[in-house]
């Protein structure tokens, strides 16, 4: 069955066609070649208005096997391309994304539900990682080491793994794929992408954009593959020994299943999982500046970022003043169609997410939380999809069970502390997740305490900015139940390659290491 475009507001149908999403697509591709798609039908409903945008036929097991075989053949050729030549292809992809930024950003906004500005920002992340990867293609450095044996030289080098599996979530339907693929491709790997079944059209658009660039450059078929499908596709990938590395983004529950399956076959997994992120508001903070970071962190993407701010840990001395600022700010939030740039907050991804939101608010009340800014589901004109909710603020205590959980929705918990920064850090760290964290303070000692070894236990720790909105240049990821993976910048590229140590004897004798004697 083909992709069928059934509804779209305004010019979106034209935008979809500009991105190559039309009636001839399936959800399975090895690059330029699109397979029939013989699996179940995936329907993409927009949370913006509830419309059915399109229906995509997913892969069955035989088509999955066909994709794997093509990817293996593609790898055999692609790995022989010089890394700077691979980087040049990725550079051109970045240029192509610049041309399609507005259209792809609008598709992201409509299919996922985040604001159009955030959709544009997500595509900009794709462009940025392409730029980063281009430079990286000339810097895949190894080391040289001195040998203890005379007339010997030691060094290490990095080689591509092969086929990298990429499993992405709905909340960043294009950016997280690019974080993985841009690095994997310059490293010499080929990729197999299993997108979220909630945002399949975004993956098809990305594949079309990539295919055009690859075609111009003679890139072999199989370097960029997508297999749309449900949970079973992720299970096939996790259990497949032909995929040495699986990078998975999603819930902690999902990540544990992927990690266990990949670990069972002694493969490698790169996991980017849940976050229960906190901002500490010190009594020495600039409260006006802190407010911006806190509100965007809590309500951006309707609270559906893994880095969304879920807890504010506020010092007693400024608690009441900051609480009032927060309440006033929430009164100004505009909720509605995310394609309308006047709105701050769009919908949750679907009605199942709405039910989880309602359950979390109910649990907060039952566990003693005080509702400071009332939540609730919005109905009526403009909210027909049933996916729009009001951002809520709850006064709570750190030991409440619901505060310990990650709720993928715009619910913000206010927690008090009265001692020094060590007390606030202990409250922040006392959750199972460890992704992003921040402190708002103008005190240098507090800032350094937060960043030292005994400070934040998260993979990301910020001072005077919020928890959300990481830049490409830094490695992205977290600790504990966040999974320990690192993507994007810094030396995250090493996750996509295997290390090899080499020793060369250029002498006339064969001495053994550690002075061992073995004479014949």
Short mmCIF file of C-alpha atoms in Angstrom, two decimals:
data_model
loop_
_atom_site.label_atom_id
_atom_site.label_comp_id
_atom_site.label_asym_id
_atom_site.label_seq_id
_atom_site.Cartn_x
_atom_site.Cartn_y
_atom_site.Cartn_z
CA UNK A 1 0.00 0.00 0.00
CA UNK A 2 1.27 3.49 -0.81
CA UNK A 3 1.41 6.56 1.34
CA UNK A 4 -1.94 8.31 0.99
CA UNK A 5 -2.22 12.02 1.74
CA UNK A 6 -5.73 12.49 3.06
CA UNK A 7 -5.80 15.84 4.81
CA UNK A 8 -3.63 18.87 5.46
CA UNK A 9 -4.26 22.48 6.41
CA UNK A 10 -3.52 25.24 3.94
CA UNK A 11 -0.42 24.58 1.87
CA UNK A 12 0.75 21.49 3.75
CA UNK A 13 -0.24 19.09 0.97
CA UNK A 14 1.99 21.04 -1.39
CA UNK A 15 4.75 21.04 1.22
CA UNK A 16 4.55 17.27 1.55
CA UNK A 17 4.90 16.89 -2.19
CA UNK A 18 7.85 19.29 -2.19
CA UNK A 19 9.49 16.92 0.30
CA UNK A 20 8.81 13.90 -1.90
CA UNK A 21 6.02 12.50 0.26
CA UNK A 22 3.42 11.39 -2.25
CA UNK A 23 1.22 8.52 -3.32
CA UNK A 24 4.13 6.44 -4.63
CA UNK A 25 5.94 6.03 -1.30
CA UNK A 26 5.99 3.13 1.11
CA UNK A 27 7.70 3.24 4.48
CA UNK A 28 10.63 0.99 3.55
CA UNK A 29 13.69 2.13 1.61
CA UNK A 30 17.31 1.21 1.01
CA UNK A 31 18.17 4.68 -0.26
CA UNK A 32 16.85 5.53 -3.68
CA UNK A 33 14.89 2.28 -3.92
CA UNK A 34 11.52 2.02 -2.19
CA UNK A 35 10.19 -1.44 -1.36
CA UNK A 36 6.50 -2.29 -1.59
CA UNK A 37 5.88 -2.45 2.15
CA UNK A 38 4.03 -5.66 2.98
CA UNK A 39 3.52 -5.21 6.70
CA UNK A 40 0.86 -3.50 8.74
CA UNK A 41 -0.53 -0.08 7.88
CA UNK A 42 0.70 2.84 9.99
CA UNK A 43 -1.70 5.77 10.11
CA UNK A 44 -0.28 9.20 10.85
CA UNK A 45 -2.82 11.41 12.62
CA UNK A 46 -1.85 15.00 13.36
CA UNK A 47 -2.34 15.93 17.02
CA UNK A 48 -2.91 19.49 15.79
CA UNK A 49 -6.38 18.85 14.40
CA UNK A 50 -6.83 15.08 14.51
CA UNK A 51 -6.67 14.76 10.72
CA UNK A 52 -5.33 11.64 9.10
CA UNK A 53 -2.34 12.92 7.14
CA UNK A 54 -1.36 9.65 5.55
CA UNK A 55 -1.24 5.88 5.83
CA UNK A 56 2.08 4.08 5.36
CA UNK A 57 2.63 0.39 4.78
CA UNK A 58 5.40 -0.93 7.01
CA UNK A 59 7.92 -3.70 6.40
CA UNK A 60 7.46 -7.41 6.91
CA UNK A 61 10.31 -9.70 7.94
CA UNK A 62 11.29 -10.62 4.39
CA UNK A 63 11.62 -6.96 3.43
CA UNK A 64 13.62 -6.31 6.56
CA UNK A 65 16.00 -9.06 5.46
CA UNK A 66 16.23 -7.48 2.01
CA UNK A 67 17.14 -4.13 3.56
CA UNK A 68 19.81 -5.73 5.76
CA UNK A 69 21.39 -7.51 2.77
CA UNK A 70 21.47 -4.27 0.76
CA UNK A 71 22.99 -2.38 3.69
CA UNK A 72 25.74 -4.99 4.04
CA UNK A 73 26.62 -4.65 0.37
CA UNK A 74 26.57 -0.89 0.66
CA UNK A 75 28.92 -0.97 3.63
CA UNK A 76 31.49 -3.03 1.74
CA UNK A 77 31.82 -0.15 -0.75
CA UNK A 78 31.12 2.86 1.48
CA UNK A 79 33.83 2.04 4.04
CA UNK A 80 36.44 2.26 1.27
CA UNK A 81 35.54 5.86 0.46
CA UNK A 82 38.02 8.31 2.04
CA UNK A 83 36.50 9.91 5.11
CA UNK A 84 36.77 13.47 3.71
CA UNK A 85 34.89 12.32 0.60
CA UNK A 86 32.15 10.91 2.83
CA UNK A 87 32.18 14.23 4.67
CA UNK A 88 31.64 16.09 1.42
CA UNK A 89 28.44 14.11 0.86
CA UNK A 90 27.24 15.03 4.34
CA UNK A 91 28.13 18.68 3.65
CA UNK A 92 25.86 18.63 0.63
CA UNK A 93 23.10 17.07 2.73
CA UNK A 94 23.38 20.04 5.08
CA UNK A 95 22.98 22.39 2.13
CA UNK A 96 19.93 20.49 0.92
CA UNK A 97 18.39 20.68 4.38
CA UNK A 98 18.86 24.43 4.32
CA UNK A 99 16.76 24.58 1.17
CA UNK A 100 14.00 22.48 2.73
CA UNK A 101 14.19 23.94 6.26
CA UNK A 102 10.83 25.75 6.17
CA UNK A 103 8.93 22.84 4.62
CA UNK A 104 10.46 20.14 6.80
CA UNK A 105 10.03 22.29 9.89
CA UNK A 106 6.33 22.67 9.11
CA UNK A 107 5.92 18.92 8.59
CA UNK A 108 7.62 18.25 11.93
CA UNK A 109 5.29 20.74 13.59
CA UNK A 110 2.14 19.32 12.03
CA UNK A 111 2.89 15.61 12.40
CA UNK A 112 4.42 15.81 15.90
CA UNK A 113 2.68 18.85 17.37
CA UNK A 114 5.60 21.04 18.48
CA UNK A 115 5.56 24.74 17.63
CA UNK A 116 6.66 25.77 14.16
CA UNK A 117 9.59 27.65 15.68
CA UNK A 118 10.68 24.45 17.42
CA UNK A 119 10.20 22.54 14.17
CA UNK A 120 12.55 24.98 12.44
CA UNK A 121 14.96 24.60 15.33
CA UNK A 122 14.94 20.84 14.94
CA UNK A 123 15.87 21.08 11.27
CA UNK A 124 18.60 23.57 12.21
CA UNK A 125 20.00 20.88 14.51
CA UNK A 126 20.20 18.61 11.47
CA UNK A 127 22.09 21.29 9.56
CA UNK A 128 24.42 21.91 12.50
CA UNK A 129 25.33 18.24 12.93
CA UNK A 130 26.08 18.00 9.21
CA UNK A 131 28.47 20.95 9.57
CA UNK A 132 30.05 19.32 12.61
CA UNK A 133 30.43 15.99 10.83
CA UNK A 134 32.11 17.59 7.81
CA UNK A 135 34.96 18.86 9.99
CA UNK A 136 35.05 15.59 11.86
CA UNK A 137 35.63 13.68 8.62
CA UNK A 138 39.22 15.03 8.63
CA UNK A 139 39.77 14.47 12.35
CA UNK A 140 39.12 10.79 13.08
CA UNK A 141 42.38 10.74 14.99
CA UNK A 142 44.09 7.83 16.68
CA UNK A 143 47.14 7.92 18.97
CA UNK A 144 50.76 6.88 18.75
CA UNK A 145 52.45 5.20 21.71
CA UNK A 146 56.07 4.39 22.50
CA UNK A 147 56.87 0.69 22.52
CA UNK A 148 58.95 -0.95 25.25
CA UNK A 149 60.63 -3.04 22.54
CA UNK A 150 63.39 -1.68 20.32
CA UNK A 151 62.62 -1.01 16.66
CA UNK A 152 58.88 -1.19 17.28
CA UNK A 153 56.13 1.37 16.76
CA UNK A 154 52.66 1.33 18.33
CA UNK A 155 49.59 3.25 17.32
CA UNK A 156 45.84 2.96 17.32
CA UNK A 157 43.28 3.63 14.63
CA UNK A 158 39.52 3.63 14.33
CA UNK A 159 37.46 1.59 11.87
CA UNK A 160 33.72 1.71 11.09
CA UNK A 161 31.50 -0.82 12.82
CA UNK A 162 29.34 -1.61 9.80
CA UNK A 163 25.57 -1.39 10.05
CA UNK A 164 24.29 0.95 12.76
CA UNK A 165 20.66 0.63 13.82
CA UNK A 166 18.92 3.86 14.82
CA UNK A 167 15.64 3.78 16.76
CA UNK A 168 14.10 7.21 17.32
CA UNK A 169 11.18 8.64 19.29
CA UNK A 170 8.31 10.85 18.17
CA UNK A 171 9.37 13.98 20.05
CA UNK A 172 12.36 14.69 17.81
CA UNK A 173 11.30 12.88 14.64
CA UNK A 174 14.20 14.08 12.46
CA UNK A 175 16.99 15.61 14.57
CA UNK A 176 17.97 12.52 16.57
CA UNK A 177 18.23 10.48 13.37
CA UNK A 178 20.62 13.07 11.96
CA UNK A 179 22.73 13.11 15.13
CA UNK A 180 23.41 9.44 14.59
CA UNK A 181 23.59 9.22 10.81
CA UNK A 182 25.78 12.24 10.11
CA UNK A 183 28.43 10.90 12.48
CA UNK A 184 28.01 7.26 11.43
CA UNK A 185 28.29 8.11 7.73
CA UNK A 186 31.53 10.10 8.01
CA UNK A 187 32.88 7.26 10.17
CA UNK A 188 32.19 4.85 7.28
CA UNK A 189 29.13 3.12 8.72
CA UNK A 190 25.79 2.58 7.01
CA UNK A 191 22.54 3.11 8.91
CA UNK A 192 19.15 1.47 9.32
CA UNK A 193 16.51 3.80 10.77
CA UNK A 194 13.40 2.65 12.58
CA UNK A 195 11.40 5.86 13.08
CA UNK A 196 8.60 6.27 15.59
CA UNK A 197 5.39 4.79 14.25
CA UNK A 198 3.72 8.03 15.37
CA UNK A 199 5.72 10.20 12.91
CA UNK A 200 6.42 8.08 9.80
CA UNK A 201 6.01 10.85 7.22
CA UNK A 202 8.94 12.81 8.64
CA UNK A 203 11.18 9.81 8.00
CA UNK A 204 10.00 9.51 4.40
CA UNK A 205 10.72 13.19 3.79
CA UNK A 206 14.24 12.85 5.23
CA UNK A 207 14.91 9.80 3.09
CA UNK A 208 13.88 11.63 -0.07
CA UNK A 209 16.11 14.60 0.73
CA UNK A 210 19.03 12.26 1.47
CA UNK A 211 18.45 10.14 -1.63
CA UNK A 212 18.74 13.17 -3.92
CA UNK A 213 22.14 14.05 -2.46
CA UNK A 214 23.34 10.45 -2.52
CA UNK A 215 22.26 10.02 -6.13
CA UNK A 216 24.27 13.06 -7.24
CA UNK A 217 27.35 11.67 -5.55
CA UNK A 218 27.07 8.03 -6.56
CA UNK A 219 26.68 6.82 -2.98
CA UNK A 220 25.98 3.07 -3.00
CA UNK A 221 22.50 1.79 -2.25
CA UNK A 222 22.13 0.68 1.35
CA UNK A 223 24.03 3.49 3.10
CA UNK A 224 20.79 5.12 4.27
CA UNK A 225 17.96 2.70 4.99
CA UNK A 226 14.61 3.13 6.72
CA UNK A 227 12.23 0.47 7.95
CA UNK A 228 8.97 1.86 9.26
CA UNK A 229 7.05 -0.44 11.54
CA UNK A 230 5.96 -1.15 15.08
CA UNK A 231 7.68 -2.64 18.08
CA UNK A 232 8.58 -5.79 16.19
CA UNK A 233 11.05 -3.91 13.96
CA UNK A 234 12.93 -2.68 17.02
CA UNK A 235 13.01 -6.23 18.33
CA UNK A 236 14.38 -7.55 15.02
CA UNK A 237 17.14 -4.93 15.12
CA UNK A 238 18.00 -5.50 18.77
CA UNK A 239 18.34 -9.26 18.29
CA UNK A 240 20.20 -9.05 14.96
CA UNK A 241 23.89 -9.94 15.23
CA UNK A 242 24.50 -8.27 11.86
CA UNK A 243 23.90 -4.89 13.55
CA UNK A 244 26.89 -4.35 15.85
CA UNK A 245 25.56 -1.07 17.27
CA UNK A 246 21.98 -0.09 18.07
CA UNK A 247 21.33 3.53 19.05
CA UNK A 248 17.93 3.85 20.71
CA UNK A 249 16.11 6.93 21.97
CA UNK A 250 12.93 6.64 23.99
CA UNK A 251 11.57 5.61 27.36
CA UNK A 252 13.61 3.88 30.03
CA UNK A 253 11.33 0.84 29.72
CA UNK A 254 12.08 0.59 26.01
CA UNK A 255 15.78 1.16 26.56
CA UNK A 256 16.03 -1.65 29.10
CA UNK A 257 14.48 -4.05 26.60
CA UNK A 258 16.83 -2.94 23.80
CA UNK A 259 19.88 -2.99 26.06
CA UNK A 260 19.07 -6.50 27.31
CA UNK A 261 18.52 -7.90 23.82
CA UNK A 262 21.65 -6.29 22.37
CA UNK A 263 23.71 -7.25 25.42
CA UNK A 264 22.54 -10.86 25.17
CA UNK A 265 24.35 -11.13 21.82
CA UNK A 266 27.30 -9.03 23.09
CA UNK A 267 26.50 -6.18 20.76
CA UNK A 268 26.76 -2.52 21.67
CA UNK A 269 23.93 -0.16 22.48
CA UNK A 270 23.85 3.62 22.69
CA UNK A 271 20.87 4.54 24.86
CA UNK A 272 19.25 7.97 25.24
CA UNK A 273 16.36 7.44 27.64
CA UNK A 274 14.20 9.30 30.13
CA UNK A 275 14.95 12.43 32.11
CA UNK A 276 13.51 13.85 35.32
CA UNK A 277 15.29 17.14 35.01
CA UNK A 278 15.55 19.82 37.68
CA UNK A 279 16.57 23.46 37.93
CA UNK A 280 17.87 24.74 41.26
CA UNK A 281 16.79 28.33 41.97
CA UNK A 282 19.28 29.71 44.47
CA UNK A 283 18.54 32.68 46.71
CA UNK A 284 21.40 34.32 44.79
CA UNK A 285 19.75 33.84 41.38
CA UNK A 286 18.67 36.46 38.87
CA UNK A 287 14.99 35.57 39.11
CA UNK A 288 13.92 37.32 35.92
CA UNK A 289 16.49 35.46 33.85
CA UNK A 290 15.70 32.20 35.63
CA UNK A 291 12.02 32.55 34.78
CA UNK A 292 12.62 32.35 31.02
CA UNK A 293 14.64 29.14 31.27
CA UNK A 294 12.17 27.53 33.64
CA UNK A 295 9.04 28.27 31.63
CA UNK A 296 10.49 27.25 28.26
CA UNK A 297 12.00 24.13 29.81
CA UNK A 298 8.66 23.14 31.32
CA UNK A 299 6.24 23.92 28.47
CA UNK A 300 8.39 23.75 25.31
CA UNK A 301 7.24 20.87 23.08
CA UNK A 302 4.35 20.58 25.56
CA UNK A 303 6.74 19.03 28.08
CA UNK A 304 7.63 16.18 25.69
CA UNK A 305 11.38 16.68 25.51
CA UNK A 306 13.67 14.26 27.30
CA UNK A 307 15.33 17.42 28.66
CA UNK A 308 12.06 19.10 29.71
CA UNK A 309 12.16 20.72 33.15
CA UNK A 310 10.03 18.67 35.51
CA UNK A 311 11.22 19.92 38.93
CA UNK A 312 12.12 23.33 40.33
CA UNK A 313 14.11 23.23 43.56
CA UNK A 314 13.71 26.72 45.02
CA UNK A 315 15.36 28.26 48.07
CA UNK A 316 12.99 29.36 50.83
CA UNK A 317 14.22 32.95 50.69
CA UNK A 318 13.01 33.42 47.10
CA UNK A 319 10.33 30.73 46.94
CA UNK A 320 7.27 32.95 47.26
CA UNK A 321 8.64 35.67 44.96
CA UNK A 322 9.59 33.20 42.24
CA UNK A 323 6.35 31.26 42.60
CA UNK A 324 4.40 34.45 41.91
CA UNK A 325 6.52 35.23 38.85
CA UNK A 326 5.88 31.71 37.58
CA UNK A 327 2.12 31.91 38.09
CA UNK A 328 1.99 35.24 36.26
CA UNK A 329 4.03 33.82 33.39
CA UNK A 330 1.76 30.79 33.04
CA UNK A 331 -1.24 33.11 32.75
CA UNK A 332 0.32 34.54 29.60
CA UNK A 333 0.82 31.21 27.84
CA UNK A 334 -1.14 30.78 24.62
CA UNK A 335 -2.18 27.22 23.80
CA UNK A 336 -3.28 26.19 20.33
CA UNK A 337 -2.32 25.30 16.78
CA UNK A 338 1.49 25.10 16.77
CA UNK A 339 1.61 26.32 13.17
CA UNK A 340 0.33 29.65 14.50
CA UNK A 341 3.53 31.31 15.67
CA UNK A 342 1.61 33.37 18.23
CA UNK A 343 1.04 30.24 20.33
CA UNK A 344 3.50 28.98 22.94
CA UNK A 345 2.17 25.47 23.55
CA UNK A 346 0.86 22.91 21.10
CA UNK A 347 -0.76 19.51 21.68
CA UNK A 348 0.50 16.31 23.21
CA UNK A 349 1.28 13.61 20.66
CA UNK A 350 -1.97 11.63 21.12
CA UNK A 351 -4.84 10.90 23.47
CA UNK A 352 -2.84 8.17 25.23
CA UNK A 353 -0.37 10.87 26.29
CA UNK A 354 -3.31 12.95 27.52
CA UNK A 355 -4.47 10.06 29.71
CA UNK A 356 -0.98 9.77 31.24
CA UNK A 357 -1.03 13.52 31.92
CA UNK A 358 -4.40 13.24 33.66
CA UNK A 359 -3.24 10.24 35.69
CA UNK A 360 -0.12 12.12 36.85
CA UNK A 361 -2.15 15.13 38.01
CA UNK A 362 -4.57 12.88 39.85
CA UNK A 363 -1.68 11.04 41.51
CA UNK A 364 -0.08 14.33 42.54
CA UNK A 365 -3.28 15.41 44.29
CA UNK A 366 -3.70 12.04 46.00
CA UNK A 367 -0.12 12.13 47.24
CA UNK A 368 -0.55 15.54 48.87
CA UNK A 369 0.47 17.92 46.10
CA UNK A 370 -1.10 21.37 45.97
CA UNK A 371 -2.20 22.48 42.51
CA UNK A 372 -0.84 25.97 41.97
CA UNK A 373 -1.71 26.34 38.28
CA UNK A 374 -4.69 24.20 37.35
CA UNK A 375 -4.27 21.76 34.48
CA UNK A 376 -6.90 20.01 32.43
CA UNK A 377 -7.81 18.91 28.92
CA UNK A 378 -8.98 21.61 26.50
CA UNK A 379 -12.07 21.11 24.36
CA UNK A 380 -14.05 23.14 21.87
CA UNK A 381 -13.10 25.09 18.77
CA UNK A 382 -9.43 24.66 17.88
CA UNK A 383 -8.99 21.73 20.24
CA UNK A 384 -10.94 19.06 18.36
CA UNK A 385 -8.09 16.55 18.35
CA UNK A 386 -8.45 16.05 22.10
CA UNK A 387 -4.69 16.35 22.53
CA UNK A 388 -4.44 19.85 24.02
CA UNK A 389 -3.84 20.23 27.76
CA UNK A 390 -3.09 23.13 30.07
CA UNK A 391 0.43 23.31 31.54
CA UNK A 392 0.12 22.70 35.28
CA UNK A 393 2.24 23.66 38.28
CA UNK A 394 2.12 21.59 41.47
CA UNK A 395 3.66 22.36 44.87
CA UNK A 396 5.11 19.07 46.02
CA UNK A 397 7.73 17.36 48.16
CA UNK A 398 10.75 15.43 46.86
CA UNK A 399 9.61 12.13 48.35
CA UNK A 400 6.28 12.00 46.48
CA UNK A 401 6.20 8.96 44.19
CA UNK A 402 4.92 10.93 41.21
CA UNK A 403 7.80 13.41 41.53
CA UNK A 404 10.22 10.53 41.14
CA UNK A 405 8.71 9.61 37.76
CA UNK A 406 9.09 11.13 34.33
CA UNK A 407 5.73 12.30 33.04
CA UNK A 408 5.99 13.25 29.37
CA UNK A 409 3.68 16.24 29.68
CA UNK A 410 3.75 19.89 30.84
CA UNK A 411 3.57 19.28 34.61
CA UNK A 412 6.06 21.19 36.76
CA UNK A 413 6.70 20.36 40.42
CA UNK A 414 7.89 23.05 42.86
CA UNK A 415 10.11 21.81 45.68
CA UNK A 416 11.59 23.83 48.57
CA UNK A 417 15.00 23.79 50.17
CA UNK A 418 16.26 25.91 53.05
CA UNK A 419 19.91 24.99 53.51
CA UNK A 420 22.96 25.45 51.31
CA UNK A 421 23.50 24.30 47.75
CA UNK A 422 24.47 20.80 48.92
CA UNK A 423 20.89 20.22 50.08
CA UNK A 424 19.51 21.32 46.72
CA UNK A 425 21.96 19.08 44.82
CA UNK A 426 21.00 16.10 46.98
CA UNK A 427 17.31 16.67 46.16
CA UNK A 428 18.11 16.99 42.47
CA UNK A 429 20.19 13.81 42.36
CA UNK A 430 17.69 11.73 44.31
CA UNK A 431 15.87 10.36 41.24
CA UNK A 432 16.61 7.38 39.01
CA UNK A 433 17.21 9.47 35.89
CA UNK A 434 20.29 11.58 35.18
CA UNK A 435 19.99 13.50 31.93
CA UNK A 436 19.93 17.29 32.26
CA UNK A 437 20.24 19.69 35.20
CA UNK A 438 20.74 23.38 35.88
CA UNK A 439 21.36 25.88 38.63
CA UNK A 440 20.39 29.53 38.61
CA UNK A 441 22.88 31.47 40.74
CA UNK A 442 25.20 34.45 40.58
CA UNK A 443 27.43 32.93 43.27
CA UNK A 444 30.62 31.46 41.79
CA UNK A 445 31.11 29.02 44.65
CA UNK A 446 27.61 27.61 44.28
CA UNK A 447 28.09 27.24 40.54
CA UNK A 448 31.37 25.38 40.97
CA UNK A 449 29.91 23.15 43.69
CA UNK A 450 27.15 22.21 41.29
CA UNK A 451 29.67 21.31 38.57
CA UNK A 452 32.22 19.46 40.73
CA UNK A 453 32.46 15.70 41.19
CA UNK A 454 30.16 15.85 44.21
CA UNK A 455 27.65 18.04 42.37
CA UNK A 456 25.11 17.19 39.69
CA UNK A 457 25.15 13.53 38.69
CA UNK A 458 23.63 14.25 35.27
CA UNK A 459 25.25 14.03 31.86
CA UNK A 460 24.36 17.71 31.29
CA UNK A 461 24.86 20.36 33.98
CA UNK A 462 24.18 24.01 33.18
CA UNK A 463 24.64 27.29 35.02
CA UNK A 464 22.21 30.16 34.40
CA UNK A 465 20.49 28.45 31.49
CA UNK A 466 17.70 25.89 31.56
CA UNK A 467 17.75 22.12 31.13
CA UNK A 468 16.44 22.17 27.57
CA UNK A 469 18.09 23.19 24.31
CA UNK A 470 21.49 21.47 24.08
CA UNK A 471 23.96 22.58 21.41
CA UNK A 472 25.45 20.27 18.78
CA UNK A 473 29.06 20.85 19.87
CA UNK A 474 28.72 19.05 23.18
CA UNK A 475 28.16 15.34 23.74
CA UNK A 476 24.51 14.73 24.57
CA UNK A 477 23.36 12.06 27.01
CA UNK A 478 22.91 11.12 30.63
CA UNK A 479 23.59 8.66 33.43
CA UNK A 480 21.66 6.17 35.55
CA UNK A 481 18.33 5.22 33.93
CA UNK A 482 18.99 7.71 31.15
CA UNK A 483 21.20 4.97 29.72
CA UNK A 484 24.75 6.34 29.64
CA UNK A 485 24.87 6.97 25.88
CA UNK A 486 26.44 10.00 24.20
CA UNK A 487 25.44 11.42 20.82
CA UNK A 488 26.21 14.52 18.78
CA UNK A 489 29.36 16.53 19.56
CA UNK A 490 32.70 16.26 21.34
CA UNK A 491 34.15 12.76 20.81
CA UNK A 492 30.77 11.00 20.58
CA UNK A 493 31.92 9.77 17.16
CA UNK A 494 33.95 7.07 18.91
CA UNK A 495 30.72 5.22 19.73
CA UNK A 496 30.26 4.54 16.01
CA UNK A 497 33.71 3.01 15.43
CA UNK A 498 35.83 0.16 16.68
CA UNK A 499 39.29 0.80 18.09
CA UNK A 500 42.28 -1.15 16.83
CA UNK A 501 45.75 -1.18 18.38
CA UNK A 502 48.62 -1.78 15.94
CA UNK A 503 52.26 -2.73 16.61
CA UNK A 504 54.85 -2.68 13.83
CA UNK A 505 58.27 -4.32 14.10
CA UNK A 506 60.68 -2.67 11.68
CA UNK A 507 63.80 -4.34 13.12
CA UNK A 508 65.62 -7.59 12.42
CA UNK A 509 64.79 -9.34 15.71
CA UNK A 510 61.57 -10.43 17.42
CA UNK A 511 61.76 -9.43 21.10
CA UNK A 512 58.73 -10.30 23.22
CA UNK A 513 56.88 -7.91 25.50
CA UNK A 514 57.53 -7.91 29.24
CA UNK A 515 61.03 -9.28 28.58
CA UNK A 516 59.77 -12.83 28.04
CA UNK A 517 62.37 -15.19 26.57
CA UNK A 518 61.31 -17.80 24.04
CA UNK A 519 64.30 -19.14 22.15
CA UNK A 520 64.15 -21.91 19.59
#
